mmCIF file with all atom_site columns, C-alpha atoms in Angstrom:
data_model
loop_
_atom_site.group_PDB
_atom_site.id
_atom_site.type_symbol
_atom_site.label_atom_id
_atom_site.label_alt_id
_atom_site.label_comp_id
_atom_site.label_asym_id
_atom_site.label_entity_id
_atom_site.label_seq_id
_atom_site.pdbx_PDB_ins_code
_atom_site.Cartn_x
_atom_site.Cartn_y
_atom_site.Cartn_z
_atom_site.occupancy
_atom_site.B_iso_or_equiv
_atom_site.pdbx_formal_charge
_atom_site.auth_seq_id
_atom_site.auth_comp_id
_atom_site.auth_asym_id
_atom_site.auth_atom_id
_atom_site.pdbx_PDB_model_num
ATOM 1   C CA . UNK A 1 1   ? 48.909 126.398 85.057  1.00 59.00 ? 1   UNK A CA 1
ATOM 2   C CA . UNK A 1 2   ? 48.382 122.772 86.871  1.00 84.00 ? 2   UNK A CA 1
ATOM 3   C CA . UNK A 1 3   ? 50.507 123.206 90.736  1.00 90.00 ? 3   UNK A CA 1
ATOM 4   C CA . UNK A 1 4   ? 48.878 119.738 91.435  1.00 92.00 ? 4   UNK A CA 1
ATOM 5   C CA . UNK A 1 5   ? 50.057 117.662 88.652  1.00 88.00 ? 5   UNK A CA 1
ATOM 6   C CA . UNK A 1 6   ? 53.341 119.013 89.147  1.00 89.00 ? 6   UNK A CA 1
ATOM 7   C CA . UNK A 1 7   ? 53.239 118.228 93.073  1.00 93.00 ? 7   UNK A CA 1
ATOM 8   C CA . UNK A 1 8   ? 51.834 114.846 92.242  1.00 92.00 ? 8   UNK A CA 1
ATOM 9   C CA . UNK A 1 9   ? 55.160 113.858 89.715  1.00 88.00 ? 9   UNK A CA 1
ATOM 10  C CA . UNK A 1 10  ? 57.664 115.282 92.222  1.00 90.00 ? 10  UNK A CA 1
ATOM 11  C CA . UNK A 1 11  ? 56.421 113.249 94.832  1.00 90.00 ? 11  UNK A CA 1
ATOM 12  C CA . UNK A 1 12  ? 56.350 110.132 92.658  1.00 90.00 ? 12  UNK A CA 1
ATOM 13  C CA . UNK A 1 13  ? 60.281 110.832 91.210  1.00 86.00 ? 13  UNK A CA 1
ATOM 14  C CA . UNK A 1 14  ? 61.051 110.886 95.164  1.00 88.00 ? 14  UNK A CA 1
ATOM 15  C CA . UNK A 1 15  ? 59.043 107.502 95.032  1.00 90.00 ? 15  UNK A CA 1
ATOM 16  C CA . UNK A 1 16  ? 56.856 109.188 98.120  1.00 94.00 ? 16  UNK A CA 1
ATOM 17  C CA . UNK A 1 17  ? 53.311 107.701 98.907  1.00 96.00 ? 17  UNK A CA 1
ATOM 18  C CA . UNK A 1 18  ? 51.262 111.009 99.765  1.00 96.00 ? 18  UNK A CA 1
ATOM 19  C CA . UNK A 1 19  ? 51.403 109.771 103.542 1.00 97.00 ? 19  UNK A CA 1
ATOM 20  C CA . UNK A 1 20  ? 55.550 110.286 103.232 1.00 97.00 ? 20  UNK A CA 1
ATOM 21  C CA . UNK A 1 21  ? 55.065 113.689 101.687 1.00 96.00 ? 21  UNK A CA 1
ATOM 22  C CA . UNK A 1 22  ? 52.725 114.812 104.197 1.00 95.00 ? 22  UNK A CA 1
ATOM 23  C CA . UNK A 1 23  ? 55.325 113.761 106.938 1.00 96.00 ? 23  UNK A CA 1
ATOM 24  C CA . UNK A 1 24  ? 57.770 115.886 105.466 1.00 93.00 ? 24  UNK A CA 1
ATOM 25  C CA . UNK A 1 25  ? 55.896 118.775 104.859 1.00 93.00 ? 25  UNK A CA 1
ATOM 26  C CA . UNK A 1 26  ? 54.133 118.580 107.797 1.00 91.00 ? 26  UNK A CA 1
ATOM 27  C CA . UNK A 1 27  ? 50.836 118.278 107.091 1.00 92.00 ? 27  UNK A CA 1
ATOM 28  C CA . UNK A 1 28  ? 47.982 115.469 106.605 1.00 93.00 ? 28  UNK A CA 1
ATOM 29  C CA . UNK A 1 29  ? 48.012 112.982 104.111 1.00 96.00 ? 29  UNK A CA 1
ATOM 30  C CA . UNK A 1 30  ? 44.309 114.420 103.125 1.00 95.00 ? 30  UNK A CA 1
ATOM 31  C CA . UNK A 1 31  ? 45.503 117.506 102.644 1.00 93.00 ? 31  UNK A CA 1
ATOM 32  C CA . UNK A 1 32  ? 48.138 116.514 99.897  1.00 95.00 ? 32  UNK A CA 1
ATOM 33  C CA . UNK A 1 33  ? 45.579 114.375 98.318  1.00 95.00 ? 33  UNK A CA 1
ATOM 34  C CA . UNK A 1 34  ? 43.293 117.599 98.521  1.00 94.00 ? 34  UNK A CA 1
ATOM 35  C CA . UNK A 1 35  ? 46.042 119.392 96.717  1.00 93.00 ? 35  UNK A CA 1
ATOM 36  C CA . UNK A 1 36  ? 46.791 116.756 94.164  1.00 93.00 ? 36  UNK A CA 1
ATOM 37  C CA . UNK A 1 37  ? 43.226 116.429 92.883  1.00 92.00 ? 37  UNK A CA 1
ATOM 38  C CA . UNK A 1 38  ? 43.009 120.021 92.956  1.00 88.00 ? 38  UNK A CA 1
ATOM 39  C CA . UNK A 1 39  ? 40.308 119.952 95.646  1.00 89.00 ? 39  UNK A CA 1
ATOM 40  C CA . UNK A 1 40  ? 41.916 122.999 97.972  1.00 85.00 ? 40  UNK A CA 1
ATOM 41  C CA . UNK A 1 41  ? 44.302 125.772 96.613  1.00 85.00 ? 41  UNK A CA 1
ATOM 42  C CA . UNK A 1 42  ? 47.905 126.355 97.633  1.00 86.00 ? 42  UNK A CA 1
ATOM 43  C CA . UNK A 1 43  ? 48.848 129.062 100.124 1.00 87.00 ? 43  UNK A CA 1
ATOM 44  C CA . UNK A 1 44  ? 52.639 130.449 99.316  1.00 89.00 ? 44  UNK A CA 1
ATOM 45  C CA . UNK A 1 45  ? 53.241 128.690 102.938 1.00 90.00 ? 45  UNK A CA 1
ATOM 46  C CA . UNK A 1 46  ? 52.287 125.411 101.666 1.00 91.00 ? 46  UNK A CA 1
ATOM 47  C CA . UNK A 1 47  ? 54.205 125.861 98.506  1.00 92.00 ? 47  UNK A CA 1
ATOM 48  C CA . UNK A 1 48  ? 57.046 126.232 100.494 1.00 93.00 ? 48  UNK A CA 1
ATOM 49  C CA . UNK A 1 49  ? 56.385 123.169 102.770 1.00 92.00 ? 49  UNK A CA 1
ATOM 50  C CA . UNK A 1 50  ? 56.196 121.383 99.885  1.00 94.00 ? 50  UNK A CA 1
ATOM 51  C CA . UNK A 1 51  ? 59.023 122.348 98.151  1.00 92.00 ? 51  UNK A CA 1
ATOM 52  C CA . UNK A 1 52  ? 61.463 122.278 101.131 1.00 92.00 ? 52  UNK A CA 1
ATOM 53  C CA . UNK A 1 53  ? 59.643 118.553 101.632 1.00 93.00 ? 53  UNK A CA 1
ATOM 54  C CA . UNK A 1 54  ? 60.781 117.968 97.911  1.00 91.00 ? 54  UNK A CA 1
ATOM 55  C CA . UNK A 1 55  ? 64.366 119.164 97.915  1.00 88.00 ? 55  UNK A CA 1
ATOM 56  C CA . UNK A 1 56  ? 63.639 121.947 95.674  1.00 88.00 ? 56  UNK A CA 1
ATOM 57  C CA . UNK A 1 57  ? 62.186 125.516 95.083  1.00 87.00 ? 57  UNK A CA 1
ATOM 58  C CA . UNK A 1 58  ? 59.069 127.074 95.025  1.00 89.00 ? 58  UNK A CA 1
ATOM 59  C CA . UNK A 1 59  ? 59.684 128.171 91.386  1.00 88.00 ? 59  UNK A CA 1
ATOM 60  C CA . UNK A 1 60  ? 61.071 124.948 90.391  1.00 86.00 ? 60  UNK A CA 1
ATOM 61  C CA . UNK A 1 61  ? 57.176 123.444 91.111  1.00 88.00 ? 61  UNK A CA 1
ATOM 62  C CA . UNK A 1 62  ? 56.016 126.513 88.718  1.00 89.00 ? 62  UNK A CA 1
ATOM 63  C CA . UNK A 1 63  ? 58.476 125.844 86.337  1.00 85.00 ? 63  UNK A CA 1
ATOM 64  C CA . UNK A 1 64  ? 57.504 121.921 86.427  1.00 84.00 ? 64  UNK A CA 1
ATOM 65  C CA . UNK A 1 65  ? 53.954 123.016 86.333  1.00 85.00 ? 65  UNK A CA 1
ATOM 66  C CA . UNK A 1 66  ? 54.423 125.151 82.987  1.00 80.00 ? 66  UNK A CA 1
ATOM 67  C CA . UNK A 1 67  ? 56.272 122.811 81.404  1.00 77.00 ? 67  UNK A CA 1
ATOM 68  C CA . UNK A 1 68  ? 53.489 119.974 82.373  1.00 77.00 ? 68  UNK A CA 1
ATOM 69  C CA . UNK A 1 69  ? 51.036 121.896 81.406  1.00 77.00 ? 69  UNK A CA 1
ATOM 70  C CA . UNK A 1 70  ? 52.450 122.625 77.355  1.00 72.00 ? 70  UNK A CA 1
ATOM 71  C CA . UNK A 1 71  ? 53.241 118.746 77.578  1.00 68.00 ? 71  UNK A CA 1
ATOM 72  C CA . UNK A 1 72  ? 49.783 117.214 76.633  1.00 51.00 ? 72  UNK A CA 1
ATOM 73  C CA . UNK A 1 73  ? 50.340 113.928 76.201  1.00 50.00 ? 73  UNK A CA 1
ATOM 74  C CA . UNK A 1 74  ? 52.491 114.129 79.973  1.00 45.00 ? 74  UNK A CA 1
ATOM 75  C CA . UNK A 1 75  ? 55.571 112.640 78.992  1.00 53.00 ? 75  UNK A CA 1
ATOM 76  C CA . UNK A 1 76  ? 59.024 114.071 79.286  1.00 46.00 ? 76  UNK A CA 1
ATOM 77  C CA . UNK A 1 77  ? 60.703 112.462 76.341  1.00 53.00 ? 77  UNK A CA 1
ATOM 78  C CA . UNK A 1 78  ? 61.874 116.108 74.686  1.00 56.00 ? 78  UNK A CA 1
ATOM 79  C CA . UNK A 1 79  ? 64.992 116.965 76.768  1.00 48.00 ? 79  UNK A CA 1
ATOM 80  C CA . UNK A 1 80  ? 65.444 119.592 74.234  1.00 50.00 ? 80  UNK A CA 1
ATOM 81  C CA . UNK A 1 81  ? 62.761 121.992 75.226  1.00 59.00 ? 81  UNK A CA 1
ATOM 82  C CA . UNK A 1 82  ? 63.087 120.769 78.850  1.00 60.00 ? 82  UNK A CA 1
ATOM 83  C CA . UNK A 1 83  ? 64.651 123.512 81.228  1.00 63.00 ? 83  UNK A CA 1
ATOM 84  C CA . UNK A 1 84  ? 67.721 121.706 83.138  1.00 62.00 ? 84  UNK A CA 1
ATOM 85  C CA . UNK A 1 85  ? 66.268 122.632 86.094  1.00 66.00 ? 85  UNK A CA 1
ATOM 86  C CA . UNK A 1 86  ? 64.327 119.707 85.224  1.00 65.00 ? 86  UNK A CA 1
ATOM 87  C CA . UNK A 1 87  ? 65.682 117.242 83.844  1.00 62.00 ? 87  UNK A CA 1
ATOM 88  C CA . UNK A 1 88  ? 68.161 118.124 87.226  1.00 64.00 ? 88  UNK A CA 1
ATOM 89  C CA . UNK A 1 89  ? 64.918 117.147 89.453  1.00 67.00 ? 89  UNK A CA 1
ATOM 90  C CA . UNK A 1 90  ? 64.254 113.757 87.549  1.00 62.00 ? 90  UNK A CA 1
ATOM 91  C CA . UNK A 1 91  ? 67.779 112.675 88.278  1.00 60.00 ? 91  UNK A CA 1
ATOM 92  C CA . UNK A 1 92  ? 67.971 110.093 90.892  1.00 60.00 ? 92  UNK A CA 1
ATOM 93  C CA . UNK A 1 93  ? 69.532 111.936 94.363  1.00 64.00 ? 93  UNK A CA 1
ATOM 94  C CA . UNK A 1 94  ? 72.815 110.643 94.055  1.00 60.00 ? 94  UNK A CA 1
ATOM 95  C CA . UNK A 1 95  ? 73.370 111.592 90.838  1.00 60.00 ? 95  UNK A CA 1
ATOM 96  C CA . UNK A 1 96  ? 72.004 115.275 91.350  1.00 64.00 ? 96  UNK A CA 1
ATOM 97  C CA . UNK A 1 97  ? 75.175 116.129 93.486  1.00 65.00 ? 97  UNK A CA 1
ATOM 98  C CA . UNK A 1 98  ? 77.317 114.623 90.449  1.00 65.00 ? 98  UNK A CA 1
ATOM 99  C CA . UNK A 1 99  ? 75.225 116.775 88.065  1.00 64.00 ? 99  UNK A CA 1
ATOM 100 C CA . UNK A 1 100 ? 75.938 120.211 90.338  1.00 66.00 ? 100 UNK A CA 1
ATOM 101 C CA . UNK A 1 101 ? 79.507 119.464 90.305  1.00 66.00 ? 101 UNK A CA 1
ATOM 102 C CA . UNK A 1 102 ? 79.756 119.023 86.730  1.00 67.00 ? 102 UNK A CA 1
ATOM 103 C CA . UNK A 1 103 ? 77.437 122.270 86.038  1.00 64.00 ? 103 UNK A CA 1
ATOM 104 C CA . UNK A 1 104 ? 79.823 124.423 88.514  1.00 65.00 ? 104 UNK A CA 1
ATOM 105 C CA . UNK A 1 105 ? 83.217 123.110 86.242  1.00 69.00 ? 105 UNK A CA 1
ATOM 106 C CA . UNK A 1 106 ? 80.998 124.000 83.507  1.00 67.00 ? 106 UNK A CA 1
ATOM 107 C CA . UNK A 1 107 ? 80.823 127.678 84.461  1.00 65.00 ? 107 UNK A CA 1
ATOM 108 C CA . UNK A 1 108 ? 83.906 128.104 85.539  1.00 68.00 ? 108 UNK A CA 1
ATOM 109 C CA . UNK A 1 109 ? 85.650 126.900 82.277  1.00 69.00 ? 109 UNK A CA 1
ATOM 110 C CA . UNK A 1 110 ? 83.019 129.534 80.465  1.00 67.00 ? 110 UNK A CA 1
ATOM 111 C CA . UNK A 1 111 ? 84.220 132.131 82.887  1.00 65.00 ? 111 UNK A CA 1
ATOM 112 C CA . UNK A 1 112 ? 87.458 132.128 82.197  1.00 61.00 ? 112 UNK A CA 1
#
């Protein structure tokens, strides 16, 4: 599983530099660079800091890493196979709230 690619993907989705992610995750730019390039392993603590900084759960990072690994061409075109959580992560932040509300309404209707 390539956690490095997932971290890089999520950082770029936010439009952040490595320095910006480092600032939000309370670490150094060189640590982010080493992590993204696979030159450094991930501890549970750093994954938690990164997930918090990126606005997702650690499980989302693993899910994305797994998906990217399956997609050898590194594109995210096939939305039918993509888990909903990953689609959500690709939305611009203003749309994420709307998406959450839509999902809640849909689940409420299904449960009636």
